[in-house]
């Protein structure tokens, strides 16, 4: 059995084994690096999509706020008209309410009688 030594004191037979061990680690590091790169890319695209969605939601909320403001103005005007109506003749309003109540009563009576 003869062992040949290289210039750095390592046996010639183990030199190839050492290089192949390092290449396995390098390949695994490259694989893990690529996996990490793909995960970072996925997280980046997801965060960009979240940012876009937040901008769209903020825009929609601003539009809803404007719609609610205009609806509030319309409701205020309607309430003003109702106050004006209620200040008018109370007997006329009371008569309309009584006629409506009688109408509803007869409709309910008719529905119950048909069953």
PDB file of C-alpha atoms in Angstrom, residues 42-84:
ATOM      1  CA  UNK A  42     -43.293  36.134  -3.641  1.00  0.00           C
ATOM      2  CA  UNK A  43     -43.451  38.261  -0.484  1.00  0.00           C
ATOM      3  CA  UNK A  44     -42.485  41.357  -2.488  1.00  0.00           C
ATOM      4  CA  UNK A  45     -45.233  40.796  -5.051  1.00  0.00           C
ATOM      5  CA  UNK A  46     -47.730  40.092  -2.279  1.00  0.00           C
ATOM      6  CA  UNK A  47     -46.821  43.309  -0.461  1.00  0.00           C
ATOM      7  CA  UNK A  48     -47.200  45.269  -3.714  1.00  0.00           C
ATOM      8  CA  UNK A  49     -50.649  43.742  -4.239  1.00  0.00           C
ATOM      9  CA  UNK A  50     -51.611  44.605  -0.646  1.00  0.00           C
ATOM     10  CA  UNK A  51     -50.492  48.198  -1.219  1.00  0.00           C
ATOM     11  CA  UNK A  52     -52.579  48.426  -4.378  1.00  0.00           C
ATOM     12  CA  UNK A  53     -55.612  46.988  -2.582  1.00  0.00           C
ATOM     13  CA  UNK A  54     -55.203  49.454   0.302  1.00  0.00           C
ATOM     14  CA  UNK A  55     -55.096  52.366  -2.167  1.00  0.00           C
ATOM     15  CA  UNK A  56     -58.272  51.104  -3.870  1.00  0.00           C
ATOM     16  CA  UNK A  57     -60.041  50.654  -0.524  1.00  0.00           C
ATOM     17  CA  UNK A  58     -59.045  54.180   0.584  1.00  0.00           C
ATOM     18  CA  UNK A  59     -60.401  55.575  -2.679  1.00  0.00           C
ATOM     19  CA  UNK A  60     -63.660  53.677  -2.188  1.00  0.00           C
ATOM     20  CA  UNK A  61     -63.957  54.951   1.397  1.00  0.00           C
ATOM     21  CA  UNK A  62     -63.448  58.538   0.230  1.00  0.00           C
ATOM     22  CA  UNK A  63     -66.213  58.072  -2.363  1.00  0.00           C
ATOM     23  CA  UNK A  64     -68.514  56.589   0.282  1.00  0.00           C
ATOM     24  CA  UNK A  65     -67.825  59.534   2.561  1.00  0.00           C
ATOM     25  CA  UNK A  66     -68.867  61.928  -0.212  1.00  0.00           C
ATOM     26  CA  UNK A  67     -72.005  59.863  -0.861  1.00  0.00           C
ATOM     27  CA  UNK A  68     -72.912  59.890   2.838  1.00  0.00           C
ATOM     28  CA  UNK A  69     -72.392  63.642   2.995  1.00  0.00           C
ATOM     29  CA  UNK A  70     -74.723  64.214   0.051  1.00  0.00           C
ATOM     30  CA  UNK A  71     -77.272  61.776   1.522  1.00  0.00           C
ATOM     31  CA  UNK A  72     -77.082  63.598   4.848  1.00  0.00           C
ATOM     32  CA  UNK A  73     -77.854  66.871   3.068  1.00  0.00           C
ATOM     33  CA  UNK A  74     -80.792  65.290   1.255  1.00  0.00           C
ATOM     34  CA  UNK A  75     -82.102  63.787   4.491  1.00  0.00           C
ATOM     35  CA  UNK A  76     -81.781  67.149   6.250  1.00  0.00           C
ATOM     36  CA  UNK A  77     -83.801  68.829   3.495  1.00  0.00           C
ATOM     37  CA  UNK A  78     -86.462  66.107   3.722  1.00  0.00           C
ATOM     38  CA  UNK A  79     -86.693  66.505   7.508  1.00  0.00           C
ATOM     39  CA  UNK A  80     -87.124  70.262   7.025  1.00  0.00           C
ATOM     40  CA  UNK A  81     -90.024  69.639   4.658  1.00  0.00           C
ATOM     41  CA  UNK A  82     -91.600  67.224   7.142  1.00  0.00           C
ATOM     42  CA  UNK A  83     -91.344  69.844   9.892  1.00  0.00           C
ATOM     43  CA  UNK A  84     -93.006  72.373   7.614  1.00  0.00           C
TER      44      UNK A  84
END
